[in-house]
Coordinates of C-alpha atoms in Angstrom, one line a residue:
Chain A
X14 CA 0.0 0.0 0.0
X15 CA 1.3 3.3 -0.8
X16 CA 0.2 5.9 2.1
X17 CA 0.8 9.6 0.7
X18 CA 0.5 12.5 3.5
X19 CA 0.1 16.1 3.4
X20 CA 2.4 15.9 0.3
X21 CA 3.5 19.4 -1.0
X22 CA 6.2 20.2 -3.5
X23 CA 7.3 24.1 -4.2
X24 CA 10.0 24.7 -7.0
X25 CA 12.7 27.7 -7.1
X26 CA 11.8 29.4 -10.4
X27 CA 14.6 31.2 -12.6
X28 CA 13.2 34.6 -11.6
X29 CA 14.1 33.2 -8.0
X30 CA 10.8 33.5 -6.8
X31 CA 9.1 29.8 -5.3
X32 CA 6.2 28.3 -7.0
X33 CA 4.1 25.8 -4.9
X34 CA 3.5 23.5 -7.6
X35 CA 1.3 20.5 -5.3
X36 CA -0.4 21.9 -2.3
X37 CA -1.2 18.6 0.5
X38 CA -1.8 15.8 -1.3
X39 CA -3.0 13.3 0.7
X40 CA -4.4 9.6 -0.5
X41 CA -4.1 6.0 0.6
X42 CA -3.8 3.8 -2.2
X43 CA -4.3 0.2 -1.4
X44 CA -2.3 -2.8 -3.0
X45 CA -3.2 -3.7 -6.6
X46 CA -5.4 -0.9 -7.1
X47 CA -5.4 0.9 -10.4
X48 CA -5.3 4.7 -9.7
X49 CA -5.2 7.6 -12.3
X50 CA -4.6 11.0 -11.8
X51 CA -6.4 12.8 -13.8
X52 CA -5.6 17.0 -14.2
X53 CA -4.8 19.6 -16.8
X54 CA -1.3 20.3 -17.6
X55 CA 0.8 22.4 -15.3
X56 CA -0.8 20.6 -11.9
X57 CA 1.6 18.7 -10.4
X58 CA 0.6 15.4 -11.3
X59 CA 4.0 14.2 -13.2
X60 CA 5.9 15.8 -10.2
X61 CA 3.4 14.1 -7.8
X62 CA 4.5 10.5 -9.4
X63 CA 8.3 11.6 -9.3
X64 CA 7.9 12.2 -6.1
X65 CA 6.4 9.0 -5.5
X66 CA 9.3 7.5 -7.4
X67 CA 12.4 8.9 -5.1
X68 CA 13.5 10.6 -8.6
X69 CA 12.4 14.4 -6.7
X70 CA 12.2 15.4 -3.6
X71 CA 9.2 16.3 -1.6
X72 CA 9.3 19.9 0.1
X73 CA 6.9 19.2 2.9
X74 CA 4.7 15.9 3.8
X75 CA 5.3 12.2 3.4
X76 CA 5.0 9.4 1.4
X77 CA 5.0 5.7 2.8
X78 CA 5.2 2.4 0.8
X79 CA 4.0 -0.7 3.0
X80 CA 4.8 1.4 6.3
X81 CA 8.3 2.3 5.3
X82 CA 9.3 6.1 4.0
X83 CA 10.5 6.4 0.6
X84 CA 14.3 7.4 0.7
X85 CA 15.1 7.5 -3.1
X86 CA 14.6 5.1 -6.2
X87 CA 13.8 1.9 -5.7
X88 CA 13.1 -1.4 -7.7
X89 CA 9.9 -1.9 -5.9
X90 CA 8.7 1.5 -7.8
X91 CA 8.7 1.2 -11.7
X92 CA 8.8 4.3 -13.8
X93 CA 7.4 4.6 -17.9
X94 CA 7.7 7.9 -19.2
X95 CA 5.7 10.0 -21.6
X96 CA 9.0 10.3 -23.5
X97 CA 10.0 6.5 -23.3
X98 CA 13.2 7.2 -21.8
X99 CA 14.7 4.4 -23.2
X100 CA 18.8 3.9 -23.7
X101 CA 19.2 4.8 -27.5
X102 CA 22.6 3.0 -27.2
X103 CA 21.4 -0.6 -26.4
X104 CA 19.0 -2.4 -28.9
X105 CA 15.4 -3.1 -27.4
X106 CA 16.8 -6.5 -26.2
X107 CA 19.6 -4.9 -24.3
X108 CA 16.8 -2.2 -22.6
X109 CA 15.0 -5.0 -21.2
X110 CA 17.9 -6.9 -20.0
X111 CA 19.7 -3.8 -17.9
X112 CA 17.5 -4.0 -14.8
X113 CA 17.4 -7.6 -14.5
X114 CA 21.3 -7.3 -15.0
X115 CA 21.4 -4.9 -12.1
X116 CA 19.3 -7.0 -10.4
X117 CA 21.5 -9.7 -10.4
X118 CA 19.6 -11.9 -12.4
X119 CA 22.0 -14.4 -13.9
X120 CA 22.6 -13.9 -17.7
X121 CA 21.1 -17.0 -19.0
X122 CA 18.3 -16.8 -16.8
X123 CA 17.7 -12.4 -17.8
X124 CA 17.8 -13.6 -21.6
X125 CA 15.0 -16.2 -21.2
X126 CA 12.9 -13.6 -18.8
X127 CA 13.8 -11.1 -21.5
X128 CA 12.5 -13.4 -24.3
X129 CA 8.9 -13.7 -22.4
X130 CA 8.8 -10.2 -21.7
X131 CA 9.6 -9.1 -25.4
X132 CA 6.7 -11.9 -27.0
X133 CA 4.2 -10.5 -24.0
X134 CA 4.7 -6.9 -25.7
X135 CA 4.6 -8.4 -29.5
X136 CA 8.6 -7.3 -30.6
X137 CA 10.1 -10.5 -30.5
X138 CA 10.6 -9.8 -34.1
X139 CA 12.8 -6.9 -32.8
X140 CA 14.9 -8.0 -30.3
X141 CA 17.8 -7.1 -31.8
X142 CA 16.6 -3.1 -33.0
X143 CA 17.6 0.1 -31.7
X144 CA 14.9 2.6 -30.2
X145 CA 15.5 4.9 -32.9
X146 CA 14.2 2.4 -35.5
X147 CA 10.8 1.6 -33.7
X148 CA 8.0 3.8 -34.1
X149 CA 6.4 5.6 -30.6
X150 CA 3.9 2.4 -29.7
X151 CA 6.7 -0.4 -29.7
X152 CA 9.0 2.2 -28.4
X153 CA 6.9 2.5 -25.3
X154 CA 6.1 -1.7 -25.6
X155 CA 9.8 -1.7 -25.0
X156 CA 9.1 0.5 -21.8
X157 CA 6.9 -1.4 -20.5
X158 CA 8.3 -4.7 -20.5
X159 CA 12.0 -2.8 -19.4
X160 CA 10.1 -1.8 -16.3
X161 CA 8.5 -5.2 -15.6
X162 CA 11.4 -6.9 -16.1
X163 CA 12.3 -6.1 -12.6
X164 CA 9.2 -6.7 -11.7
X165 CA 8.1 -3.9 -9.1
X166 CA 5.2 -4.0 -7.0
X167 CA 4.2 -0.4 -8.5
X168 CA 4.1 0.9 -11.6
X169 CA 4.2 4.9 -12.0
X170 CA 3.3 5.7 -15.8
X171 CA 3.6 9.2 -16.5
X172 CA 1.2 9.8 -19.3
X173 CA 2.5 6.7 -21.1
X174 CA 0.2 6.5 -23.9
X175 CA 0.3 10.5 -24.5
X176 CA 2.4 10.7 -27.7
X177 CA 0.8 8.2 -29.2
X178 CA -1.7 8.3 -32.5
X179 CA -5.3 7.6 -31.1
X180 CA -4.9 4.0 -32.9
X181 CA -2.0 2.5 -31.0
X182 CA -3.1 4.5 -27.8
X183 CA -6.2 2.4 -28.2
X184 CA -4.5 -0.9 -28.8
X185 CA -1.6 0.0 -25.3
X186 CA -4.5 0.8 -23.5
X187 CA -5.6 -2.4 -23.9
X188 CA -2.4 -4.5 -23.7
X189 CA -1.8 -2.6 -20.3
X190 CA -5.0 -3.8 -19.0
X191 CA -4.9 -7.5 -19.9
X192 CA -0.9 -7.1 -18.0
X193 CA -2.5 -5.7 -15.1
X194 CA -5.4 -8.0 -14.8
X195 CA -3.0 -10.8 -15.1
X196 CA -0.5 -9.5 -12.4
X197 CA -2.5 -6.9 -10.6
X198 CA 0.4 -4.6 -9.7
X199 CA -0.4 -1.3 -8.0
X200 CA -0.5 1.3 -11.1
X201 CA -0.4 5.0 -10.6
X202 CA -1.6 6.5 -13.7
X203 CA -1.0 9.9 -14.8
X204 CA -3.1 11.5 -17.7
X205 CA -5.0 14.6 -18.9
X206 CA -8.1 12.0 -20.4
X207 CA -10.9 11.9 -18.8
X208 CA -12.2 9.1 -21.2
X209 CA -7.9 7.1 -21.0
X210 CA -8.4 7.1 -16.6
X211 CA -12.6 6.2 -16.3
X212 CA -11.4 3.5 -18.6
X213 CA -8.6 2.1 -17.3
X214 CA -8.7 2.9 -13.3
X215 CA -10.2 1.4 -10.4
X216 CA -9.8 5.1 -8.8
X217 CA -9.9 8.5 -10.3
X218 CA -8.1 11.5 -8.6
X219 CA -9.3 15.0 -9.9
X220 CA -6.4 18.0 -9.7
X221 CA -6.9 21.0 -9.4
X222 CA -4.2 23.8 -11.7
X223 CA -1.3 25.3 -10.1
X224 CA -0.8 24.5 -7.4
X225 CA -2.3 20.9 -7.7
X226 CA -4.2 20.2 -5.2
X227 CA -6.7 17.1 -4.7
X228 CA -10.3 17.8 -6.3
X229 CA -12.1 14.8 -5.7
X230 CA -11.9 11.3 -6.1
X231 CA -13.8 9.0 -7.8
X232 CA -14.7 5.5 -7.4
X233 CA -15.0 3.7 -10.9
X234 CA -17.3 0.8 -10.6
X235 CA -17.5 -0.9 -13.7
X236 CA -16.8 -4.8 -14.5
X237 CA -13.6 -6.3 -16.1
X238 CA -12.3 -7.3 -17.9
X239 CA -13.2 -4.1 -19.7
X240 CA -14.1 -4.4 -23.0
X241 CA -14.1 -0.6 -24.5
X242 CA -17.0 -2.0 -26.9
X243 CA -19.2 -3.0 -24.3
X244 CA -18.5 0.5 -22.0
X245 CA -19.5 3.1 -24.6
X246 CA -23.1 1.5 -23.9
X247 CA -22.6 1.5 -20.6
X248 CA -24.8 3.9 -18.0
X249 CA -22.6 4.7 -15.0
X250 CA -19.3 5.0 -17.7
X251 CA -21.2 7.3 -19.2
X252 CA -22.3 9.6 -16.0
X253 CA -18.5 8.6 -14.8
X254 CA -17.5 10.7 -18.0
X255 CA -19.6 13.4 -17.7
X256 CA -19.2 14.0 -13.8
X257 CA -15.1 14.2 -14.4
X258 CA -15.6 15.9 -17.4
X259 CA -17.8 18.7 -16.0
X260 CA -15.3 18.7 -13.1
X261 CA -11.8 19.4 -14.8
X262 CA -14.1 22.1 -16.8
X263 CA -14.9 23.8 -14.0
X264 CA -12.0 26.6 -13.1
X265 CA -9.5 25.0 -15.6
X266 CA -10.7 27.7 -18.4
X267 CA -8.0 29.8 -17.9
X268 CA -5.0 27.5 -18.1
X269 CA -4.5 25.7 -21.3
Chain B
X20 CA 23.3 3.9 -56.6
X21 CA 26.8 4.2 -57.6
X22 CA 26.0 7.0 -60.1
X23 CA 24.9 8.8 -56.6
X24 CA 27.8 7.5 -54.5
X25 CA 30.5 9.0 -57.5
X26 CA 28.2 12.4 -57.3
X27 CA 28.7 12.6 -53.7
X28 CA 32.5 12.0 -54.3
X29 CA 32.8 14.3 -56.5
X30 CA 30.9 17.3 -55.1
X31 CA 33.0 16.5 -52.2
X32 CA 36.0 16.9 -53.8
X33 CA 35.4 19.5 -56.4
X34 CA 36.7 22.6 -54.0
X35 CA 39.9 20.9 -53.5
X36 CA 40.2 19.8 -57.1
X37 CA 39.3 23.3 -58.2
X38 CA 41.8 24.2 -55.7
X39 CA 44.9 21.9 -56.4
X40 CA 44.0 22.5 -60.3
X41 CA 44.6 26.3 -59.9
X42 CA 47.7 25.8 -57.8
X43 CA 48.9 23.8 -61.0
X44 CA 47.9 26.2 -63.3
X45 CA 49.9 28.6 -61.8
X46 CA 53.3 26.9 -61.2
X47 CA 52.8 25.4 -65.2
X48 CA 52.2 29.0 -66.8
X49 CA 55.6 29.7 -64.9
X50 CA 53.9 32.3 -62.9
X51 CA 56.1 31.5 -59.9
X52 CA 59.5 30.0 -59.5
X53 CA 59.4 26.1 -58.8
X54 CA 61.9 27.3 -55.9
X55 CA 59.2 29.2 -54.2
X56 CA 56.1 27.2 -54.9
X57 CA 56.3 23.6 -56.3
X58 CA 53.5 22.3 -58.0
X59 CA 51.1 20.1 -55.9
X60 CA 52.2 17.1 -58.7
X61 CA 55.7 17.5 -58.2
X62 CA 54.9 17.1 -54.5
X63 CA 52.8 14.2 -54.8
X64 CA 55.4 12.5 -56.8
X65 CA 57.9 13.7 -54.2
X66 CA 56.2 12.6 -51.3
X67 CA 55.4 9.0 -53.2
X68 CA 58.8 9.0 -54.0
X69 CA 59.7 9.6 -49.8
X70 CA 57.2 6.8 -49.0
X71 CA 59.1 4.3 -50.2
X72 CA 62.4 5.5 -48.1
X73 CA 62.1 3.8 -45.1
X74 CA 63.8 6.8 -42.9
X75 CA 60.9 9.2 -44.2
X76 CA 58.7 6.1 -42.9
X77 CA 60.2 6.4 -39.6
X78 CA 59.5 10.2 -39.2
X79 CA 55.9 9.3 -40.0
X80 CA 55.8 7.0 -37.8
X81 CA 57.2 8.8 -34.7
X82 CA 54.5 11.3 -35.3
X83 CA 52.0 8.8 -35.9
X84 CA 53.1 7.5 -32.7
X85 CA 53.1 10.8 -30.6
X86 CA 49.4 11.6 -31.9
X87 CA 48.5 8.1 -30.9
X88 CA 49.7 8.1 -27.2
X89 CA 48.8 11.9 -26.7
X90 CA 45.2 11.7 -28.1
X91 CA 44.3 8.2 -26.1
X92 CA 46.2 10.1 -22.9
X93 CA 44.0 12.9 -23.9
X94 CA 40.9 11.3 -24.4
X95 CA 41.4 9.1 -20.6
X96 CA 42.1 12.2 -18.8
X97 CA 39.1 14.5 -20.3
X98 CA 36.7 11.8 -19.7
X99 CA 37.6 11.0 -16.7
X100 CA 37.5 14.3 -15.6
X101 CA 35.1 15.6 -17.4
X102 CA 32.6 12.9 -16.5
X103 CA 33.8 13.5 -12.5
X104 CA 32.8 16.9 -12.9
X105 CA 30.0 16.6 -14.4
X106 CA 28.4 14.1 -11.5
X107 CA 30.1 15.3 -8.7
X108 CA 29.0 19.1 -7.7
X109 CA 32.4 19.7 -5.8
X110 CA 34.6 18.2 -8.1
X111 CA 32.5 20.6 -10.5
X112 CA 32.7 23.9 -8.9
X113 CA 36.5 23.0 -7.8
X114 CA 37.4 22.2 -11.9
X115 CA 35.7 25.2 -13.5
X116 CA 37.6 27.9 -12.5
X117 CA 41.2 26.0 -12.8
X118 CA 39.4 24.9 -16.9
X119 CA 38.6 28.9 -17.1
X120 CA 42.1 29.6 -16.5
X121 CA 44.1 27.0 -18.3
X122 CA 41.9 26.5 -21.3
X123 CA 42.9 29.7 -23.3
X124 CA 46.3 29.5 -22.4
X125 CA 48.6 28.9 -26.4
X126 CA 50.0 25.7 -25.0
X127 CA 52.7 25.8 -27.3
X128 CA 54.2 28.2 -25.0
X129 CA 55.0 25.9 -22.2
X130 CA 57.1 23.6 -25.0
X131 CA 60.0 25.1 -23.9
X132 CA 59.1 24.7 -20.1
X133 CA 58.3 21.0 -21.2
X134 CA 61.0 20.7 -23.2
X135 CA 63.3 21.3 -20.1
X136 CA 61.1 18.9 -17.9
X137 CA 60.5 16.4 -20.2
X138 CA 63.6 16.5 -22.8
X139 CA 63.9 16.4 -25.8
X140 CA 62.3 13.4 -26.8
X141 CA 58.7 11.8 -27.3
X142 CA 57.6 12.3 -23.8
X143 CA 57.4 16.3 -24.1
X144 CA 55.6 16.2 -27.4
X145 CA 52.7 13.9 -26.4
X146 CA 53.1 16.1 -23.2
X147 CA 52.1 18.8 -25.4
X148 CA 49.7 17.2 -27.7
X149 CA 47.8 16.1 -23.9
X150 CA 47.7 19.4 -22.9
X151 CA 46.2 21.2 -26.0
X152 CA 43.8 18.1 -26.7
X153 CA 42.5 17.5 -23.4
X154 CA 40.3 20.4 -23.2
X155 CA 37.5 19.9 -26.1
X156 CA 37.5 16.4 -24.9
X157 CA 37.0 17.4 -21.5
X158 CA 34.6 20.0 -21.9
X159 CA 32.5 18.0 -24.7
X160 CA 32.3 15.1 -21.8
X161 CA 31.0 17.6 -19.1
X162 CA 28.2 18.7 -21.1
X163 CA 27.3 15.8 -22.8
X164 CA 27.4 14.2 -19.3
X165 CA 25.2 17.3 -18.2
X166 CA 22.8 16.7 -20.9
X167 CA 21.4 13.8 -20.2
X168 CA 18.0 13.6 -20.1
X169 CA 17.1 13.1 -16.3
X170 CA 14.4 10.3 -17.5
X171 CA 17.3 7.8 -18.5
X172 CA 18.8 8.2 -15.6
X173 CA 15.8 8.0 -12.9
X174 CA 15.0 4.4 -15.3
X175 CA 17.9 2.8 -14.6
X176 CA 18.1 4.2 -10.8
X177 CA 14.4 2.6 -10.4
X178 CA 15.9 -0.9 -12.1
X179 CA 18.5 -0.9 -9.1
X180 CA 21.3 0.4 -10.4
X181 CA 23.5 2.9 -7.7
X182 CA 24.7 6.6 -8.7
X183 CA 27.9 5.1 -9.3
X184 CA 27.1 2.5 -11.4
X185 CA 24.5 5.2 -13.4
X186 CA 27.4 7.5 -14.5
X187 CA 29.6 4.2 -16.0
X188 CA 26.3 2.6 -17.7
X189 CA 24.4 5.2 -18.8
X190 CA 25.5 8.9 -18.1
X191 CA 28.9 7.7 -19.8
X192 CA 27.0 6.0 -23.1
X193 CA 24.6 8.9 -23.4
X194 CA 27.4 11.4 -23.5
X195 CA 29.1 9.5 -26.2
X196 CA 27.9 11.1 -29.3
X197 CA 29.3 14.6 -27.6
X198 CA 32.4 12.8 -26.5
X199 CA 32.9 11.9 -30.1
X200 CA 32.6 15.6 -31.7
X201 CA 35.2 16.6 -29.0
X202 CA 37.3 13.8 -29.7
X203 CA 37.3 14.9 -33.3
X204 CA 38.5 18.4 -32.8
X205 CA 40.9 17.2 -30.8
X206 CA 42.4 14.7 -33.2
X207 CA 43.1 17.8 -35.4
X208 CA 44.9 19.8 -32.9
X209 CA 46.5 16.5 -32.0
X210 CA 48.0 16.7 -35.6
X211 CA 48.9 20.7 -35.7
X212 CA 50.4 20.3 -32.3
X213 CA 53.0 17.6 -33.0
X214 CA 53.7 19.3 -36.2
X215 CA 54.1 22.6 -34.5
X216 CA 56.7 21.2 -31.5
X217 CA 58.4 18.6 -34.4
X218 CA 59.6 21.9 -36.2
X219 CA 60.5 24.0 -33.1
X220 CA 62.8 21.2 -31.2
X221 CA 63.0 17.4 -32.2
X222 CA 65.4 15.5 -34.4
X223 CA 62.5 13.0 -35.8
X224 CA 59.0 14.0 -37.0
X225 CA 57.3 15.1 -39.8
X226 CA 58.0 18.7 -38.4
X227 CA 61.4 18.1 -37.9
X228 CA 61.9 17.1 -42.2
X229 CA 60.4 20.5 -43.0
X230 CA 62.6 22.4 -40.8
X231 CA 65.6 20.3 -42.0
X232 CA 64.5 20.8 -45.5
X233 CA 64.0 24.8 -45.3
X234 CA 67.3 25.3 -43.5
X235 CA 68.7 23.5 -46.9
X236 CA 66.4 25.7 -49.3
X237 CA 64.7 22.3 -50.4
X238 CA 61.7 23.6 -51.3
X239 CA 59.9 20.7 -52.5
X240 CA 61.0 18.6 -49.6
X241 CA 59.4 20.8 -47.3
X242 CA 56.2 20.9 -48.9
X243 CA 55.9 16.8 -48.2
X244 CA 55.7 17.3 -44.7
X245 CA 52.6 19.1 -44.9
X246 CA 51.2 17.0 -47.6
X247 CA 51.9 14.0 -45.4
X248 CA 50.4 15.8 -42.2
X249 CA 47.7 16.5 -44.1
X250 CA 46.6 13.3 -45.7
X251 CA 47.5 11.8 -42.2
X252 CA 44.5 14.2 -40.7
X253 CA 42.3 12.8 -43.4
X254 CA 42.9 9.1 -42.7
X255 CA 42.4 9.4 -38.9
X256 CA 39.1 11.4 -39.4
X257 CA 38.1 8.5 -42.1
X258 CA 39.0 6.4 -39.3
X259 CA 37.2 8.2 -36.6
X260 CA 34.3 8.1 -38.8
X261 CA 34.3 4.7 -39.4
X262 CA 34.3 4.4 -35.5
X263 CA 31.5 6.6 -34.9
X264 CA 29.5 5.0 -37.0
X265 CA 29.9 1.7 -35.2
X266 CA 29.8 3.2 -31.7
X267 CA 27.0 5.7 -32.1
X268 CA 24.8 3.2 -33.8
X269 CA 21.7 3.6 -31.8
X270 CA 21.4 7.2 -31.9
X271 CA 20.2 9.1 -34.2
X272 CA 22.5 11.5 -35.8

């Protein structure tokens, strides 16, 4: 379980002067629980899930994972980037195979793992490409299965699908949610979608623009597997939609 | 594809063609004395003629040698420290001013002050070639290192891997393509360098045959030299290329 408490975060700006960028955040997120957070751009919710992954520092307030306080990066914690982060030197084979290298993982055994991990995500075909041949979905495929590899208890995806055509954001979407009900690993999911987190989440945390505070949070209670098909039909996914939708409307005209 | 490969050749070499064809022109119409200005055939012939002579092979090879040692002394140093610097804030702020100071400094001016440390021998001009080729390497590392996108590195901190093992496994790699352009400039002011200290003090070396040549008035002979120096700079840039392209594979340049 991750325990976030009174969680602010205020950043020195060039001109000197400090900008509170997240304003006491404060949310219990139990263990395999699916949790977007859901807020225009500029709110703090990337630096909320840095914080969360030990890359930044928090200025005031806590964070806890299973009782113990976060003190830096940590394996248990699993980072995928908007930007795909991944090392442009080593082919998509070699991206995989790092953090099960650095876990210790003999080689023999990390090539096998790697193999699975690489035919999960589709790009076995690839194994032996470099990032810069791949287009933006199997770039972040290869993101996805580098983070598993080490297999964290958490994942924090930073507005993963977000430079993606609506097409292959579609298709991750749902390769991320036939992972997760398969391994149920406690996702924190940052997006600007209403329609991406109602979708994919269990829980939907509303933020507020600069400085991000907490708006509301929604339950989502819908069946899964989800089946995006069945959903557009679907009542309550339909209020769920409206109700966040009318919600980041509301005071968020004059940031864009 | 060939008729596009030769058009690519030849654009590439139609300034120095133009060049070396005007150079002719002048030295056949007689326009200046073959004493002051051979023509760039005679020194080709020359210098093909010298390649065969196993002492002019030496010369070339003690220079060869001196760039060789210097640059990979070079390139060890101004990784090192520029990588250092670059993840270690103290190490940083202690470096830049002493870089501030030293790096504008005509190195050639301590060659006598190395010369009387070092002697007269190799270990004064790769001394030399070090301290004049350390810099772009050094500072190309730094802010390559620098550069890094954060994101790469909070990836591989999240696999497990320490701060120390993040600036050998990825802050290192990512840097490289930077590392590269400043080991290219340095490889040319590797070759001026020796050249420059050959022809002030040394009894071997390319610079040393064009000094030995213009105290004679050979003309001709001291025109190889440079022709040699030259085409010597070409080949390790082909060579540096060829590396590059092998070593910067994944990124896209």
């Amino acid at each position: 379980m991750i325990a976030i408490e009174g969680l602010s975060k205020t950043f020195e700006t060039s001109g000197g002067e400090p900008h509170l960028a997240l304003d006491g955040i404060s949310i219990d997120i139990p263990k395999g629980q699916f949790l977007s957070i859901l807020g225009p751009s500029g709110c703090g919710k990337s630096t909320l899930l840095y914080i969360v992954g030990g890359f930044v520092p928090a200025s005031a307030g806590r964070i806890r994972v299973d009782g113990r306080a976060i003190a830096g990066p940590g394996p248990d914690r699993g980072p995928v980037f908007q930007e795909f982060a991944l090392f442009p030197w080593k082919t998509v084979r070699g991206n995989v195979l790092y953090g099960l290298l650095q876990q210790g993982v003999p080689r023999d055994q990390a090539e096998r793992r790697v193999s699975e991990l690489l035919q999960m995500v589709h790009l076995s075909r690839y194994a032996d490409f470099y990032p810069k041949e791949l287009s933006g979905g199997m770039k972040q495929r290869v993101a996805i299965a580098r983070t598993l590899a080490y297999d964290p208890a958490i994942l924090l995806m930073d507005e993963p699908f977000g430079a993606l055509d609506a097409h292959t954001r579609t298709k991750l979407q749902n390769e991320l949610l036939s992972i997760w009900e398969r391994d149920r690993k406690t996702v924190l999911f940052v997006t600007h979608s209403v329609e991406e987190a109602v979708y994919l989440s269990d829980r939907v945390m509303v933020m507020t623009p600069s400085p991000g505070r907490q708006k509301a949070v929604f339950d989502i209670d819908l069946p899964r597997p989800r089946i995006r098909a069945e959903l557009l039909l679907n009542r309550r996914y339909q209020e769920y939609l409206i109700a966040i939708e009318r919600l980041v409307q509301d005071g968020g005209e004059d940031e864009a | 594809m060939i008729g596009r490969a030769l058009k690519s050749l030849i654009l590439h070499s139609a300034s120095l063609i133009l060049l070396l064809g005007a150079w002719e022109a002048v030295c056949r119409a007689g326009m200046v004395s073959p004493h002051l200005l051979p023509a760039p055939s005679a020194i080709f012939l020359r210098l093909l003629v010298q390649l065969a002579d196993p002492a002019f092979l030496i010369h070339l090879g003690q220079t060869v040698l001196r760039i060789a040692v210097g640059l990979a002394l070079a390139t060890a140093i101004g990784v090192g420290v520029g990588l250092a610097a670059s993840r270690n804030r103290l190490i940083g702020r202690l470096l830049e001013p002493l870089v501030r100071v030293l790096a504008p400094i005509p190195k050639i001016a301590l060659y006598p002050a190395l010369i009387l440390m070092l002697g007269f021998d190799h270990a004064s001009k790769i001394a030399l070639i070090v301290a004049d080729a350390v810099f772009p390497i050094l500072l190309a590392t730094y802010h390559g290192a620098r550069m890094v996108e954060p994101k790469l590195i909070w990836s591989a901190r999240a696999a497990g891997a320490s701060e120390r093992q993040c600036t050998f496994t990825i802050v290192l790699p990512a840097a490289l393509p930077s590392i590269y352009t400043g080991l290219r400039i340095a490889l040319l002011i590797a070759c001026v360098v020796v050249f420059l200290a050959e022809m002030i003090s040394s009894s071997d070396g390319l610079g040393h045959l064009l000094i030995r040549a213009a105290r004679s008035f050979r003309t001709l002979d001291m025109f190889v030299p440079l022709l040699a120096v030259s085409l010597l700079g070409l080949a390790l840039n082909g060579l540096a290329t060829l590396a590059g392209r092998r070593l910067l594979r994944g990124f896209a340049l």
